[in-house]
mmCIF file of C-alpha atoms in Angstrom:
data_model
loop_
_atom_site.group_PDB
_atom_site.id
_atom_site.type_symbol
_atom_site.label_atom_id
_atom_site.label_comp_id
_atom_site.label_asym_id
_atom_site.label_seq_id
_atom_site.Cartn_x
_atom_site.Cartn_y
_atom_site.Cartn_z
ATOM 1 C CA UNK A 19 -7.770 -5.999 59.453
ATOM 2 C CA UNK A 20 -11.894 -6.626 60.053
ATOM 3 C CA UNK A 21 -12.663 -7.109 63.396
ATOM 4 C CA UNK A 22 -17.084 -8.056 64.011
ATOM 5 C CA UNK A 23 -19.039 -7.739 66.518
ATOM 6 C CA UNK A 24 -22.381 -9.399 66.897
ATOM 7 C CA UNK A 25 -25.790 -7.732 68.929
ATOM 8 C CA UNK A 26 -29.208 -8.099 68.638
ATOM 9 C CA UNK A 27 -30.013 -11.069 70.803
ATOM 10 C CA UNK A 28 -32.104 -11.890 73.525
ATOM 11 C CA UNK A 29 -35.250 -13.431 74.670
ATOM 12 C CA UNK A 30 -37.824 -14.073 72.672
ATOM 13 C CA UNK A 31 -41.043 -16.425 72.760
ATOM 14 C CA UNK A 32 -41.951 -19.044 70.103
ATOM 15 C CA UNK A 33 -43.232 -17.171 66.464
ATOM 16 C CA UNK A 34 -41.657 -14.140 67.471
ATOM 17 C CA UNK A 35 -38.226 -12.518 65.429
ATOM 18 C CA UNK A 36 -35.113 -11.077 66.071
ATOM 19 C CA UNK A 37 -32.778 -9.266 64.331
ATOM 20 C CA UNK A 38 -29.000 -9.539 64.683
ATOM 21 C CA UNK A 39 -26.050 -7.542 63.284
ATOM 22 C CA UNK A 40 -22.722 -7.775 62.571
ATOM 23 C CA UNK A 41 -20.574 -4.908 62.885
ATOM 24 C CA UNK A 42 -17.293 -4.446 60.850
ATOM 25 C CA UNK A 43 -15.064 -2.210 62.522
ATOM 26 C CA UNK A 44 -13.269 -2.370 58.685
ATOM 27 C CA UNK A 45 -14.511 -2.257 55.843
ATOM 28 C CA UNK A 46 -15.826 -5.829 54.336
ATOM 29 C CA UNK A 47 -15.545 -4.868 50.901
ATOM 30 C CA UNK A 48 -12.767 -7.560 50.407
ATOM 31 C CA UNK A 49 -14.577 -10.466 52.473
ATOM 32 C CA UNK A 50 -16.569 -12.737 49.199
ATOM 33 C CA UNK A 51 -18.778 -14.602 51.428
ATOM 34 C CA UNK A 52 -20.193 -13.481 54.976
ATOM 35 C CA UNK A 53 -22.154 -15.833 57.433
ATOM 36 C CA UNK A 54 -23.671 -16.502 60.316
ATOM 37 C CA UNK A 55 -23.062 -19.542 62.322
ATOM 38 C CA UNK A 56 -24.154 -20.967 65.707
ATOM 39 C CA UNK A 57 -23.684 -23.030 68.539
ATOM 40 C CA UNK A 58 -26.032 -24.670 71.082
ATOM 41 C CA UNK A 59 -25.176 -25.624 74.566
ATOM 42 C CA UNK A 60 -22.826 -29.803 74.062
ATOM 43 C CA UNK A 61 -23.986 -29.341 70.062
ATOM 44 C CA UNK A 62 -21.049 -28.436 67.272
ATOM 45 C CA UNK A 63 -21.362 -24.698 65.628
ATOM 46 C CA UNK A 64 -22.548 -24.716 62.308
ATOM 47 C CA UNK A 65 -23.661 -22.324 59.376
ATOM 48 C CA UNK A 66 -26.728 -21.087 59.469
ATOM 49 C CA UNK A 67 -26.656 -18.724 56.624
ATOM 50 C CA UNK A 68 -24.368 -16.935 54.113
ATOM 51 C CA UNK A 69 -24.102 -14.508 51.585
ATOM 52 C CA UNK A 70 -21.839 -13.676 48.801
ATOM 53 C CA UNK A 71 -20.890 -10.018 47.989
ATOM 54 C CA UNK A 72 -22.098 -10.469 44.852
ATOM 55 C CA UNK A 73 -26.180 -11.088 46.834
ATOM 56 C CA UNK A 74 -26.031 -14.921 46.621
ATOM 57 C CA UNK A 75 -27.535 -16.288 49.491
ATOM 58 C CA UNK A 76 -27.336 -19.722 51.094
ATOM 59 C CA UNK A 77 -29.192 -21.213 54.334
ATOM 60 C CA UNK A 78 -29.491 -24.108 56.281
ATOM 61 C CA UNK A 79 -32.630 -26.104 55.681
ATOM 62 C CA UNK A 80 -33.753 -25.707 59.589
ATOM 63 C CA UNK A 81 -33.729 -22.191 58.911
ATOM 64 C CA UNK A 82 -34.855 -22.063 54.812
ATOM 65 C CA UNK A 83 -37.703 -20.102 54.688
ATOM 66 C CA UNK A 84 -37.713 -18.252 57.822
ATOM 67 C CA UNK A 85 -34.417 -16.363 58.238
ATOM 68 C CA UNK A 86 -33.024 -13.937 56.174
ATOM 69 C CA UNK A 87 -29.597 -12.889 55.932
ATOM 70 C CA UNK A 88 -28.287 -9.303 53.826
ATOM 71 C CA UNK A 89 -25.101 -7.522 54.049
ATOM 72 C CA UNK A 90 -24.869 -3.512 53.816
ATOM 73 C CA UNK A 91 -21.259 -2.698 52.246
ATOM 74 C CA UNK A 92 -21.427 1.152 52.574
ATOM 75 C CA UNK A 93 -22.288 0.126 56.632
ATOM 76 C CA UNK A 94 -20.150 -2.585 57.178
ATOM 77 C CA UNK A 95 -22.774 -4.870 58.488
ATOM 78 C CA UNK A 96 -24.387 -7.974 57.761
ATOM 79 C CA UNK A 97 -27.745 -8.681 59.153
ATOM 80 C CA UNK A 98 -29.714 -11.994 59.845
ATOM 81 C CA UNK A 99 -33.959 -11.414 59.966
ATOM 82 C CA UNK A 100 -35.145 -14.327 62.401
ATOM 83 C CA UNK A 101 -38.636 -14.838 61.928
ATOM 84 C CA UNK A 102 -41.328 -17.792 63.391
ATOM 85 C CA UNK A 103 -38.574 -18.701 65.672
ATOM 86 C CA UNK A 104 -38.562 -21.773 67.486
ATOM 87 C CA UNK A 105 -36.900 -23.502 70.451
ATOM 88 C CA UNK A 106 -34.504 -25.392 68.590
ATOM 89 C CA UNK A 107 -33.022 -21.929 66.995
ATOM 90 C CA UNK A 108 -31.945 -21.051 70.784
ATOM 91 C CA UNK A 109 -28.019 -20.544 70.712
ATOM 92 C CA UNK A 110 -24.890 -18.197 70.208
ATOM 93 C CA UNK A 111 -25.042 -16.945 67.074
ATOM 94 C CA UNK A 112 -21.577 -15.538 65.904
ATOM 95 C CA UNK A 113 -20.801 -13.786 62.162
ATOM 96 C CA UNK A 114 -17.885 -14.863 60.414
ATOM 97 C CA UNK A 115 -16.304 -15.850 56.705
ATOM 98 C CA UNK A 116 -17.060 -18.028 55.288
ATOM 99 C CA UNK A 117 -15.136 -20.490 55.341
ATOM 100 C CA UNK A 118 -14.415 -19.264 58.859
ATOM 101 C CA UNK A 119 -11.008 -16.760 60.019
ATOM 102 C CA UNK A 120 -10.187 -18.172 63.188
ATOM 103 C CA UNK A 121 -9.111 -14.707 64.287
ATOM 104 C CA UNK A 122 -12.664 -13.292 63.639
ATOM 105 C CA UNK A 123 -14.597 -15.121 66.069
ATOM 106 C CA UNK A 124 -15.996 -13.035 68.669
ATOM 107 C CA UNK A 125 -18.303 -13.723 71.678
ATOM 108 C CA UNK A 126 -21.209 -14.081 69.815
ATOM 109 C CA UNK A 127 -24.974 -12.768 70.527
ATOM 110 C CA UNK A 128 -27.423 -15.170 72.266
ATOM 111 C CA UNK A 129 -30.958 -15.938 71.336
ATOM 112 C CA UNK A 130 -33.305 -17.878 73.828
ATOM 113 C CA UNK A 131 -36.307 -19.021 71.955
ATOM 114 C CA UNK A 132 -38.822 -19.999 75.082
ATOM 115 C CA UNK A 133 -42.106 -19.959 76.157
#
C-alpha cells in the first residue's frame, strides 16, 4: 500500500518558482508512471506532468518548458520544479498514477500565482 502526500505550496508572485513534493509513505518502486495533476477553482483536474520509472518525462504544453518534474526512488518522492509561474498555473496540485488510483488522492498542495 502507497499512501502520498503533497507540500510545497503557497504564494508566490508572477516569474517566481515553487517546488512541490510528493511523499510516499511506501515505497514507489512498483508505481511505472508518477504525475502531477491539478485543479482550478469550477475547471476539471488534469495532468500536468508525468514521469516514467524508467526517466521518461511527459508535460502539458501550458507548462512545457517551464516545469520540471523528477522522481527520487531511494526517497520515495517525486518532485515538480515550477519556474516563470503565471496566474493561470494557480490551483491544487495533487500527485498521483498515472492513470490515476482513486484511493491515492489526497488533499493536494495549493499554489496562488498573484501579483
Amino acid at each position: 500500500q502507497v499512501q502520498l502526500v503533497e507540500s510545497g505550496g503557497g504564494l508566490v508572485q508572477p516569474g517566481g518558482s515553487l517546488r512541490l513534493s510528493c511523499a510516499a509513505s511506501g515505497s514507489i518502486f512498483s508505481i511505472n508512471v508518477m504525475g502531477w495533476y491539478r485543479q482550478a477553482p469550477g475547471k476539471q483536474r488534469t495532468l500536468v506532468a508525468h514521469i516514467i520509472r524508467g526517466g521518461r518525462t511527459y508535460y502539458a504544453d501550458s507548462v512545457k518548458g517551464r516545469f520540471t518534474i523528477s522522481r527520487d526512488n531511494a526517497k520515495n518522492t517525486v518532485y515538480l520544479q515550477m519556474n516563470s509561474l503565471k496566474l493561470e498555473d494557480t490551483a491544487v496540485y495533487y500527485c498521483n498514477t498515472v492513470p490515476p488510483t482513486y484511493a491515492y488522492w489526497g488533499q493536494g498542495t495549493q499554489v496562488t500565482v498573484s501579483s
